[in-house]
Coordinates of N, CA and C in Angstrom, one line a residue:
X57 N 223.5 -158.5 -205.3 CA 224.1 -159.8 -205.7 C 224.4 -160.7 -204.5
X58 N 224.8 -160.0 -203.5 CA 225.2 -160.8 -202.2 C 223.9 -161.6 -201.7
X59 N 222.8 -161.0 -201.2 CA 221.3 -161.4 -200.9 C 221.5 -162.8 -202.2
X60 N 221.3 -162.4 -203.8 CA 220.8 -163.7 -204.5 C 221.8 -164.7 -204.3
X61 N 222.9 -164.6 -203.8 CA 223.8 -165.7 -203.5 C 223.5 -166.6 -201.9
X62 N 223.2 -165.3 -201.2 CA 223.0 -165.8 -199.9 C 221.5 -166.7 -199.7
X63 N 220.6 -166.4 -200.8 CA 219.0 -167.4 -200.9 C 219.5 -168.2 -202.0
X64 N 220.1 -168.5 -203.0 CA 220.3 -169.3 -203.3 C 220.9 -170.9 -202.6
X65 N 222.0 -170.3 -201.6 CA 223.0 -171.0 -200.7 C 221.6 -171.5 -199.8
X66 N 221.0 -170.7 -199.3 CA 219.6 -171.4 -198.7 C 218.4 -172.3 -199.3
X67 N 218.8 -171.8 -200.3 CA 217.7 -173.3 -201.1 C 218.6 -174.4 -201.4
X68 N 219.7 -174.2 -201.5 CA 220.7 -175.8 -201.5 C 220.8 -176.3 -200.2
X69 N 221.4 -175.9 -199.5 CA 221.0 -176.2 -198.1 C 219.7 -176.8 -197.9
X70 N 218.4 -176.3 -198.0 CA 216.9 -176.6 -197.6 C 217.2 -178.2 -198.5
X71 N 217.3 -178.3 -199.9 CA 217.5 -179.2 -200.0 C 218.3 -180.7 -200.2
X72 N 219.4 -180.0 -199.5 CA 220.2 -181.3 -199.0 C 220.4 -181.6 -197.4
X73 N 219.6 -181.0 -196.6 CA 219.7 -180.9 -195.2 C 218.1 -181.8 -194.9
X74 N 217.3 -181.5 -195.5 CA 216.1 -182.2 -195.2 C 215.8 -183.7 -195.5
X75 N 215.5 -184.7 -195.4 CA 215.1 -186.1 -195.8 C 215.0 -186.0 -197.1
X76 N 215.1 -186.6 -197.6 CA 214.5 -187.3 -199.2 C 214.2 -188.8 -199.2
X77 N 213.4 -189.2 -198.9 CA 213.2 -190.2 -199.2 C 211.7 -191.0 -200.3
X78 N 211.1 -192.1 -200.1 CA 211.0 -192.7 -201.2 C 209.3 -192.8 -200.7
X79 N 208.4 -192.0 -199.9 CA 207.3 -192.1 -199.6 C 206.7 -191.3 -200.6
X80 N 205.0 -192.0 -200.3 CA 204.2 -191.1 -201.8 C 204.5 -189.9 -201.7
X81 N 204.5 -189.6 -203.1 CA 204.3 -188.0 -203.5 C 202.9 -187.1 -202.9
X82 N 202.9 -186.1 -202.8 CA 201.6 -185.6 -202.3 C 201.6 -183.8 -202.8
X83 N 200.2 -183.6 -203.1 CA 199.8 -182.4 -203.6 C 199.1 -181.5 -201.8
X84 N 200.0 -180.2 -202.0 CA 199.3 -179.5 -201.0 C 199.0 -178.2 -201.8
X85 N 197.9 -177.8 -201.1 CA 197.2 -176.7 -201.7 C 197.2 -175.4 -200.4
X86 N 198.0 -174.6 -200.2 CA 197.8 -173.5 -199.0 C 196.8 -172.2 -199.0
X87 N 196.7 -171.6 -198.3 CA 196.3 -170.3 -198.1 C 196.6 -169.6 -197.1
X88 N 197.2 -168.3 -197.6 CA 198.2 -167.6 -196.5 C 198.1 -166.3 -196.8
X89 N 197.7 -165.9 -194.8 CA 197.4 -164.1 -195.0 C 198.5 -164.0 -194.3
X90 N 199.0 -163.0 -194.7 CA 200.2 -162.0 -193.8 C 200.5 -160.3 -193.8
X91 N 201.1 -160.3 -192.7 CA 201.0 -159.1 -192.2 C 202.5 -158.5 -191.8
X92 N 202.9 -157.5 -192.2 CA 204.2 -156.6 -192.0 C 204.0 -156.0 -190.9
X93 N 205.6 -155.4 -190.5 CA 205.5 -154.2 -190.1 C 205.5 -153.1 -190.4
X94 N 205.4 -153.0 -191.6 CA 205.9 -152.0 -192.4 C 204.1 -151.3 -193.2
X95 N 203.0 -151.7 -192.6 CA 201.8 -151.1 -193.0 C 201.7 -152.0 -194.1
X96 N 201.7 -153.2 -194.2 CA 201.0 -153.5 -194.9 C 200.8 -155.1 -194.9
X97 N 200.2 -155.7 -195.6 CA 199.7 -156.7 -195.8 C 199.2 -157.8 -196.9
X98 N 199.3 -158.8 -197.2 CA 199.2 -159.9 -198.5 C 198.2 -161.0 -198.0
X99 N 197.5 -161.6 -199.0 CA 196.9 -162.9 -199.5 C 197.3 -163.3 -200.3
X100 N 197.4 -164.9 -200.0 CA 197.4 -165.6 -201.5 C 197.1 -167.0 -201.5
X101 N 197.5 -167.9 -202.7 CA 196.7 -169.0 -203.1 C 197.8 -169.7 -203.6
X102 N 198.5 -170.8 -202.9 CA 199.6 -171.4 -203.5 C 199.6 -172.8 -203.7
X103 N 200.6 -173.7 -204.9 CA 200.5 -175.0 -204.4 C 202.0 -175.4 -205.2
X104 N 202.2 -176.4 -204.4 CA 203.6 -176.9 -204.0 C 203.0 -178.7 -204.4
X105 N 203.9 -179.1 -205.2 CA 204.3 -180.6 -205.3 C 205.4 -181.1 -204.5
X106 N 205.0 -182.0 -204.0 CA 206.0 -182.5 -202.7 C 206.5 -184.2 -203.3
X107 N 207.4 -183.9 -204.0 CA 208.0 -185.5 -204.3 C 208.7 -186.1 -203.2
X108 N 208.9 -185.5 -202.1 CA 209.1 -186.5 -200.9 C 208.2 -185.8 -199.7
X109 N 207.8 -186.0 -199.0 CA 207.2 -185.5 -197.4 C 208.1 -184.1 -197.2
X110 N 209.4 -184.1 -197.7 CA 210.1 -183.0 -196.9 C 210.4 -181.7 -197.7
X111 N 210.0 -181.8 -198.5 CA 210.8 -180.7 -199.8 C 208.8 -180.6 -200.9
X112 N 208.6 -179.5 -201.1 CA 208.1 -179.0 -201.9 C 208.2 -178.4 -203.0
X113 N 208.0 -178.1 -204.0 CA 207.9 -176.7 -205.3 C 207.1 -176.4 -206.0
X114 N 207.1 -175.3 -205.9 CA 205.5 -174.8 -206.8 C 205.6 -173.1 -207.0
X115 N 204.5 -172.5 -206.4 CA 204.1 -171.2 -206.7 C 203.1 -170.9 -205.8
X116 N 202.3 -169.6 -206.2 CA 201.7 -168.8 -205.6 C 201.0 -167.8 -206.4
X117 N 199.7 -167.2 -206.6 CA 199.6 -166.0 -206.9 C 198.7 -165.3 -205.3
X118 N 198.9 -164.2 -205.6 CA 198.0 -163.4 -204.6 C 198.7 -162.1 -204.8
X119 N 198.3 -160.8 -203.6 CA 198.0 -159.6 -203.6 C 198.8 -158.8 -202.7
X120 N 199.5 -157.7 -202.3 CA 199.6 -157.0 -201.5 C 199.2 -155.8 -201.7
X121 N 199.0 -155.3 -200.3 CA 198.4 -154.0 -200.1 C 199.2 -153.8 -199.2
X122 N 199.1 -151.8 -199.0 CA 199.8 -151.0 -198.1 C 198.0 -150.3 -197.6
X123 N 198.4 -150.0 -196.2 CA 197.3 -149.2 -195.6 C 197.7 -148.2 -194.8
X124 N 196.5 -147.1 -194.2 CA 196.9 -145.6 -193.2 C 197.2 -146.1 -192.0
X125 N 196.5 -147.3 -191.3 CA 196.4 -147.9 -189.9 C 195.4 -148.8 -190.3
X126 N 195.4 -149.3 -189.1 CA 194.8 -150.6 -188.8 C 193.5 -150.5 -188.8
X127 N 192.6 -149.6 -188.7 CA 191.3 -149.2 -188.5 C 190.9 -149.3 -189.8
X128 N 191.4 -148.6 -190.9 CA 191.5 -148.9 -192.5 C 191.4 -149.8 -193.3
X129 N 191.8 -151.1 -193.1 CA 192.3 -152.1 -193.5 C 191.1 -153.1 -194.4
X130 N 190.1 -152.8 -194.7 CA 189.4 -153.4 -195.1 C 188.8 -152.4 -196.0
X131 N 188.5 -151.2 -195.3 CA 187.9 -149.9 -196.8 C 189.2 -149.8 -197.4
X132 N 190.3 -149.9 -197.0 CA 191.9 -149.5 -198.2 C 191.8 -150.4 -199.2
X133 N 191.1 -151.7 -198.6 CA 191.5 -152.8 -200.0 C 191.1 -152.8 -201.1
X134 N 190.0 -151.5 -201.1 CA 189.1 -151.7 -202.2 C 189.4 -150.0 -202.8
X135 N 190.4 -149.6 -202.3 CA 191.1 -148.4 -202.9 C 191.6 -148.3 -203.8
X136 N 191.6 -147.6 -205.3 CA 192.2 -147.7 -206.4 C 194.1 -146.8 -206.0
X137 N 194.5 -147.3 -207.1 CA 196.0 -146.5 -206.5 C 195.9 -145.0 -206.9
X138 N 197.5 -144.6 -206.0 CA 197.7 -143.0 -206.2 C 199.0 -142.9 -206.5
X139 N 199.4 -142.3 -207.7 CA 201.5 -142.3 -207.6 C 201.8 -141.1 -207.0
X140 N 200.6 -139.9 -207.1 CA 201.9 -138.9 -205.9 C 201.9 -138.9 -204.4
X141 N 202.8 -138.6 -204.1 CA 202.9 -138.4 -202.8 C 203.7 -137.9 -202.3
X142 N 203.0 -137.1 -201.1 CA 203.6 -135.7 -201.0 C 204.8 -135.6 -199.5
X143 N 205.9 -135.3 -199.6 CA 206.3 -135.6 -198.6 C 206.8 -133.9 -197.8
X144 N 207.4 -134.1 -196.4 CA 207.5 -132.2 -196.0 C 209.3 -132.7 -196.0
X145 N 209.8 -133.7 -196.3 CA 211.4 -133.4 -196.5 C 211.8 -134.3 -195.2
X146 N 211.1 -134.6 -194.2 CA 211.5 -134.8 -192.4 C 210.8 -136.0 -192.5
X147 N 209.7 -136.6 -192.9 CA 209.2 -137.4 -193.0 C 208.8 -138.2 -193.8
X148 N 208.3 -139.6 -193.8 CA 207.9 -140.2 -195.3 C 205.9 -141.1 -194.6
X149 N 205.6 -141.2 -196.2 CA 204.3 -142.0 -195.8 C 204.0 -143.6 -196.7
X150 N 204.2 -143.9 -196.0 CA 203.7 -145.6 -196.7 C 202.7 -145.7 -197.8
X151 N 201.8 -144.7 -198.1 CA 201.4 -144.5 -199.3 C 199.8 -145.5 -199.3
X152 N 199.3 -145.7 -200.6 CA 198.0 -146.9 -200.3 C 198.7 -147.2 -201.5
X153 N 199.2 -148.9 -201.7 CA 199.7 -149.6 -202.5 C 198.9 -150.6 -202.9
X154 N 198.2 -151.2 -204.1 CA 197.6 -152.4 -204.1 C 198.1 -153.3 -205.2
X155 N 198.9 -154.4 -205.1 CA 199.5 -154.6 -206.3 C 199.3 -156.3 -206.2
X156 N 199.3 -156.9 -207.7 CA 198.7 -158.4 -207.7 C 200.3 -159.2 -207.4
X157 N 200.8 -160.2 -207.4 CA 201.9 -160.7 -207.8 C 201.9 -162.2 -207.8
X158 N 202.9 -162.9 -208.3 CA 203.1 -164.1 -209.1 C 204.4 -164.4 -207.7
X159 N 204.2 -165.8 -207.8 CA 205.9 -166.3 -206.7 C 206.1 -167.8 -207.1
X160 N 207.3 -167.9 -207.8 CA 208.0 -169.1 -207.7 C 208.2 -169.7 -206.4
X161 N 208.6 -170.6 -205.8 CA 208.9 -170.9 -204.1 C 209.5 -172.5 -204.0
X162 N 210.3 -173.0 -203.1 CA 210.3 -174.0 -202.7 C 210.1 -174.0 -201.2
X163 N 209.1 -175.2 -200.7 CA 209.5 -175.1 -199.1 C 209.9 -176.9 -198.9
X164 N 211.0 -176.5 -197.4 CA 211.5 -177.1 -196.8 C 210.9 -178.3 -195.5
X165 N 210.8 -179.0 -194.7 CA 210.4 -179.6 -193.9 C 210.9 -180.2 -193.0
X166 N 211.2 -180.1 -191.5 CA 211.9 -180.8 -190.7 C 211.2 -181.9 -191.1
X167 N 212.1 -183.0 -190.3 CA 211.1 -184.1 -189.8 C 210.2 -184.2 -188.7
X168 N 209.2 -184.7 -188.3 CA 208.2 -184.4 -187.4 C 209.2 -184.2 -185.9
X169 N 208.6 -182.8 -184.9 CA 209.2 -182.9 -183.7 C 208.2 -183.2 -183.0
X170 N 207.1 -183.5 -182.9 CA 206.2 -184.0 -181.9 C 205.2 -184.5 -182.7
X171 N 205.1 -186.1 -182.3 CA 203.8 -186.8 -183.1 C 202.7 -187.3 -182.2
X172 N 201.4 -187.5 -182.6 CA 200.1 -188.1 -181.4 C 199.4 -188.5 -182.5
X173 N 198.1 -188.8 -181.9 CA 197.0 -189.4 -182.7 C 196.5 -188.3 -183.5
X174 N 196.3 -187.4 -182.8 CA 195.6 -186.3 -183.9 C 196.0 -185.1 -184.7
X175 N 197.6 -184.6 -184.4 CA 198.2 -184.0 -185.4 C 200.0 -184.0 -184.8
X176 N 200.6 -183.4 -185.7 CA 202.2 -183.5 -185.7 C 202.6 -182.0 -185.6
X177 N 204.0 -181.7 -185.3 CA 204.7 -180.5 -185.5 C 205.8 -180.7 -186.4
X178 N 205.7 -179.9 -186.9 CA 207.3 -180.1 -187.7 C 207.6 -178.0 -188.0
X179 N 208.8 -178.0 -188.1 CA 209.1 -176.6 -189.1 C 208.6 -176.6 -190.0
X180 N 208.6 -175.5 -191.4 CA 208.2 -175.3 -192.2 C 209.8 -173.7 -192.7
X181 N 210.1 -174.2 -193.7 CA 211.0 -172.9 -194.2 C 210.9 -172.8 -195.8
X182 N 210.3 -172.0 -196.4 CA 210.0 -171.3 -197.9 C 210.7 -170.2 -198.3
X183 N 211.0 -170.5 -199.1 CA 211.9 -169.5 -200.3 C 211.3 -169.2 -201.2
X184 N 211.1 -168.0 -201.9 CA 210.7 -167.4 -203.0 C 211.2 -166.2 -203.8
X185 N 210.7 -166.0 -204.9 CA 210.9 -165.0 -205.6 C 209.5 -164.3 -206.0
X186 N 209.1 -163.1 -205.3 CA 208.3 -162.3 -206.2 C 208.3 -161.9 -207.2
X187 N 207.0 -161.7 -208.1 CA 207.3 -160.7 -209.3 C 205.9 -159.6 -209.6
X188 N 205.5 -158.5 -209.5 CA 204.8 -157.6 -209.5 C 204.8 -156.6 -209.9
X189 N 204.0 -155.9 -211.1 CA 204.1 -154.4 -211.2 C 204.7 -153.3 -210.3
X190 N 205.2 -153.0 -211.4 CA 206.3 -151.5 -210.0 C 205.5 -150.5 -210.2
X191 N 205.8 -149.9 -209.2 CA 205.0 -148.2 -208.6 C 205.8 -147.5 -208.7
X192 N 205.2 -146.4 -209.1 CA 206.2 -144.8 -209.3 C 205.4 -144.3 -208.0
X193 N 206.6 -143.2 -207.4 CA 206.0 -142.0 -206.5 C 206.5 -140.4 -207.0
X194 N 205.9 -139.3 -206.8 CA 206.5 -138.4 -207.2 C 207.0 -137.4 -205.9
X195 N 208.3 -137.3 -205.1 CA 207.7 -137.1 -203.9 C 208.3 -135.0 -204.4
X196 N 207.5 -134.6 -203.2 CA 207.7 -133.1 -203.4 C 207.7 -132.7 -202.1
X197 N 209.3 -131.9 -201.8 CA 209.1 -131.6 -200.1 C 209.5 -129.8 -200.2
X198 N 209.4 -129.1 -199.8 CA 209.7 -127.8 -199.4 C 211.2 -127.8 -199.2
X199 N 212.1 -126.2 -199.2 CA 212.9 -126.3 -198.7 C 212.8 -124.9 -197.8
X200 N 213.8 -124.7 -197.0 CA 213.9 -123.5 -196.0 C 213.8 -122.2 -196.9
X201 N 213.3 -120.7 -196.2 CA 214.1 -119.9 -196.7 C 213.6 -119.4 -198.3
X202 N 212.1 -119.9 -198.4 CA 211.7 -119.8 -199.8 C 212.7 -120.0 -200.8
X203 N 213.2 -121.2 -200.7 CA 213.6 -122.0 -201.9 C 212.6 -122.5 -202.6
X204 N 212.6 -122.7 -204.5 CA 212.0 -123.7 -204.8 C 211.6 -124.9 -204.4
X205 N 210.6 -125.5 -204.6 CA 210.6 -126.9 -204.5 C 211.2 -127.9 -205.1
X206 N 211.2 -129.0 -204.4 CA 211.8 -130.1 -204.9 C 211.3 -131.3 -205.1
X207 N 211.4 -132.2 -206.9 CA 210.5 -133.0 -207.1 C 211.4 -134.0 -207.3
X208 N 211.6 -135.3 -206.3 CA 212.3 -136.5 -207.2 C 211.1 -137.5 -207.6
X209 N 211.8 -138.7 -208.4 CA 210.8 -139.2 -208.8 C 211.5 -140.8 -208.1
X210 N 210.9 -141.8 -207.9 CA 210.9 -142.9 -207.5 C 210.5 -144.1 -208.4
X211 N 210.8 -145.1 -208.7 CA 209.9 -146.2 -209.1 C 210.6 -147.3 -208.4
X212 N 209.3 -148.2 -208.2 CA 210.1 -149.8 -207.6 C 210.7 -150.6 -208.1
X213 N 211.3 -151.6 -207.8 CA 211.6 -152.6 -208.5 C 210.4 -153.8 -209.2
X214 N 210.1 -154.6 -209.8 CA 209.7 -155.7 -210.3 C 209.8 -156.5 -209.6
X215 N 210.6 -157.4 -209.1 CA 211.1 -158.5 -208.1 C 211.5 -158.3 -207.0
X216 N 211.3 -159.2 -206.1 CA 211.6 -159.1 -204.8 C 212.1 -160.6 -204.0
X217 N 212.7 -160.6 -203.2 CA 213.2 -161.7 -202.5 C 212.6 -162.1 -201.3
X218 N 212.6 -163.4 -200.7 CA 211.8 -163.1 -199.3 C 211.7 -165.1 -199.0
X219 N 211.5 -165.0 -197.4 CA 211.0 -166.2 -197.2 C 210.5 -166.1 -196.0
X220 N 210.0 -167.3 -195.4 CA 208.8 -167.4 -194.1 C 209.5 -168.8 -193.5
X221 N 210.0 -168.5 -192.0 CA 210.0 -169.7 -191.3 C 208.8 -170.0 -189.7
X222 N 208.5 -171.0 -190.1 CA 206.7 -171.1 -189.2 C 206.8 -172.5 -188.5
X223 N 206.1 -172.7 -187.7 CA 205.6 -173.9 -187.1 C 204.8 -174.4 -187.6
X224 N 204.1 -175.6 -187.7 CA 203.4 -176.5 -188.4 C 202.3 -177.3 -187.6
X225 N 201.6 -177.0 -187.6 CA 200.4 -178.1 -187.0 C 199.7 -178.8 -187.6
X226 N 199.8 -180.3 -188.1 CA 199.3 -180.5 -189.6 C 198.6 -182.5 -188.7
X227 N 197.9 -182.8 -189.8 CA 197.6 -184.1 -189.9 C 197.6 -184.3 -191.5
X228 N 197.3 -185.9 -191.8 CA 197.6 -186.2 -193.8 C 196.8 -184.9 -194.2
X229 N 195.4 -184.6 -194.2 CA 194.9 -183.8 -195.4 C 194.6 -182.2 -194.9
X230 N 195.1 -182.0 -193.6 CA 194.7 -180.6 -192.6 C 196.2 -179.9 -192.0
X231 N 196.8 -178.6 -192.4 CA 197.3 -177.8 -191.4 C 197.6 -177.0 -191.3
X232 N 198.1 -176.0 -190.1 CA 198.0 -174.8 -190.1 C 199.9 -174.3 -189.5
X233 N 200.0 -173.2 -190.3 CA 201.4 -173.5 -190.1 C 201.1 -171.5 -189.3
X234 N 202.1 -171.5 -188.6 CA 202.3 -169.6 -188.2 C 203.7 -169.2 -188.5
X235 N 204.3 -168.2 -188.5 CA 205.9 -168.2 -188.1 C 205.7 -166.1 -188.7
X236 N 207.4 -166.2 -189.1 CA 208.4 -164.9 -189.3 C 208.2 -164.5 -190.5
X237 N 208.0 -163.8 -191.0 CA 208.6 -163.9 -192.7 C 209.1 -162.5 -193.2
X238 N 210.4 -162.0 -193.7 CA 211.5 -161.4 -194.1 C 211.1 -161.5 -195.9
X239 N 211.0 -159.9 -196.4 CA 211.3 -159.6 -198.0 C 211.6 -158.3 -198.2
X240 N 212.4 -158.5 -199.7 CA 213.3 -157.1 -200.0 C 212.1 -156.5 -200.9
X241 N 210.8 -156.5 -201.0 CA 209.6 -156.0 -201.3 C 209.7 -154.4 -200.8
X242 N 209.8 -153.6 -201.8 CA 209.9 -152.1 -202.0 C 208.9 -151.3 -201.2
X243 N 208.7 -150.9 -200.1 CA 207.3 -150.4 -199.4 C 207.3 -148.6 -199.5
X244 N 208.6 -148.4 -199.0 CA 208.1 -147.1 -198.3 C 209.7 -146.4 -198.9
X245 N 209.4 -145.3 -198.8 CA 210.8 -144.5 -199.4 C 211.2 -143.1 -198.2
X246 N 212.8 -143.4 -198.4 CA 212.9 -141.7 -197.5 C 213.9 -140.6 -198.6
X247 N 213.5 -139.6 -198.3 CA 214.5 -138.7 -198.8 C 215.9 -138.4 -198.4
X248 N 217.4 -138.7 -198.9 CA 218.6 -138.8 -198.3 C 219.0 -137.3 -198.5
X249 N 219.6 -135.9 -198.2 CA 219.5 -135.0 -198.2 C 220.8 -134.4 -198.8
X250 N 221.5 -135.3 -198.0 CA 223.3 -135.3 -198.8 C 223.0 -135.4 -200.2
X251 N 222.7 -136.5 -200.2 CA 222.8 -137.1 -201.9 C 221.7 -136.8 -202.9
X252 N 220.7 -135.8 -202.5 CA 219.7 -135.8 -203.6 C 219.4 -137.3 -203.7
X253 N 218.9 -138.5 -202.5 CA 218.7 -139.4 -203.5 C 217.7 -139.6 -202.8
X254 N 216.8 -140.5 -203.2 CA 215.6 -141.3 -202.7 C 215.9 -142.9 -202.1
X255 N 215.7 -143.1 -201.0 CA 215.7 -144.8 -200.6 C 215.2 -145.5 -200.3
X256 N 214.8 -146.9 -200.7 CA 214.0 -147.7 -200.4 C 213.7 -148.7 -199.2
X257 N 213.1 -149.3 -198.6 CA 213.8 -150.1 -197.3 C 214.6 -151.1 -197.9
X258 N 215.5 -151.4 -197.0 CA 216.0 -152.6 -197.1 C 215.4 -154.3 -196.8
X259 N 214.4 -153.9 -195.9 CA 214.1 -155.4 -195.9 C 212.9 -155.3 -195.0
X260 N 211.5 -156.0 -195.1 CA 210.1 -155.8 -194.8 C 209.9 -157.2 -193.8
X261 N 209.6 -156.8 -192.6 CA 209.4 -158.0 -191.2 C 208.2 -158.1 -190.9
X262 N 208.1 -159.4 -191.0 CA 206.0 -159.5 -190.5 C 206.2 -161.0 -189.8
X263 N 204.3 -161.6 -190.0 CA 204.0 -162.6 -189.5 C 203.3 -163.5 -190.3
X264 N 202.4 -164.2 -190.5 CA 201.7 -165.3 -191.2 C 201.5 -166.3 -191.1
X265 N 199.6 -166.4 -191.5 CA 199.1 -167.6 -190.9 C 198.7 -168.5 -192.1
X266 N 199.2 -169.8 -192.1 CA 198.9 -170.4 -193.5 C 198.1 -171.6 -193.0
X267 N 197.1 -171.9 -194.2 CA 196.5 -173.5 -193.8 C 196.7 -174.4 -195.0
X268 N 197.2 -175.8 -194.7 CA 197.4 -176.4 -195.4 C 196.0 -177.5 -196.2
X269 N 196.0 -177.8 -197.7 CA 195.4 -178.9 -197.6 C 195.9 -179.8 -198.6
X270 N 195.7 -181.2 -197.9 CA 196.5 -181.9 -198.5 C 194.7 -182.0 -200.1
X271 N 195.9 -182.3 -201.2 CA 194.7 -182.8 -202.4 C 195.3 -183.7 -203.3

């Protein structure tokens, strides 16, 4: 509840901190790959209506995947899924995840900090809401001492929270923006030992490269 208050407070902010004013409206069309640190990785296909130059809203669809390593990353994509997974109690594995998803979003816009003849910088800050099929895991770890085994079961959430702040290199119909981007996107789980419980991360850190086009 704290997080949905604390991105909410961020999208009022984005939109009363930024310009509004009275220049044409404009349609951008993006495309943006990104990359975690958490093993894994997203595409997608978004577009945002911009009733002033500085504020956007729209959406998104595209994809995440989870991969073994980096050498992978291209035969994983075309991996169908697995829900068990097997853990030894001491460690966890990121699993092969491939899941579609849908995103609400608004993005934000400084005003330009460096202008020339052939392109501009400005920030770039986006808010969204994921939404995507959840994954079950079944995890199974040994105990000492020929004890039985032990099975919990896991499933993810449906929604996720998240946003991206990037630099911008743009002209009217061309740009390419880079930056940070932070989500509460469910990846990897550990076994808590006290509690019999299972836990999810708290929060997924990467990078991303987007190009803009104006239409």
């Amino acid at each position: 509840m704290k997080l949905k208050i604390l991105l909410f407070t961020i999208i009022l902010s984005v939109i009363s901190v930024f310009k509004l004013n009275a220049q044409d409206s404009h349609n951008v069309l993006t495309f943006t790959g990104g990359l975690s640190f958490e093993k894994s990785y997203n595409i997608e296909l978004a577009y945002h209506y911009k009733p002033t130059p500085n504020l956007g809203i729209g959406g998104a669809v595209g994809c995440w995947k989870t991969f073994s390593d980096f050498g992978s990353l291209l035969s994983d994509f075309f991996n169908s899924l697995d829900d068990d997974y097997y853990y030894d109690g001491y460690s966890y594995d990121d699993g092969d995840i491939l899941r579609p998803y849908l995103k609400a979003s608004i993005v934000g816009f400084t005003p330009d900090l460096y202008k020339s003849e052939n392109f501009n910088i400005r920030l770039g800050l986006t808010m969204h809401v994921m939404i995507n099929p959840t994954f079950t895991r079944e995890i199974k770890y040994e105990r000492p001492n020929g004890q039985p085994e032990l099975i919990e079961d896991f499933e993810s959430r449906w929604y996720s929270w998240g946003g991206e702040l990037g630099v911008d290199f743009y002209d009217d119909e061309f740009g390419i923006g880079l930056g940070y981007s932070i989500s509460t996107l469910e990846l990897k789980t550990m076994i808590d030992f006290k509690r019999r419980a299972i836990l999810a991360n708290q929060f997924i850190h990467g990078v991303f490269l987007r190009l803009y086009f104006g239409i």
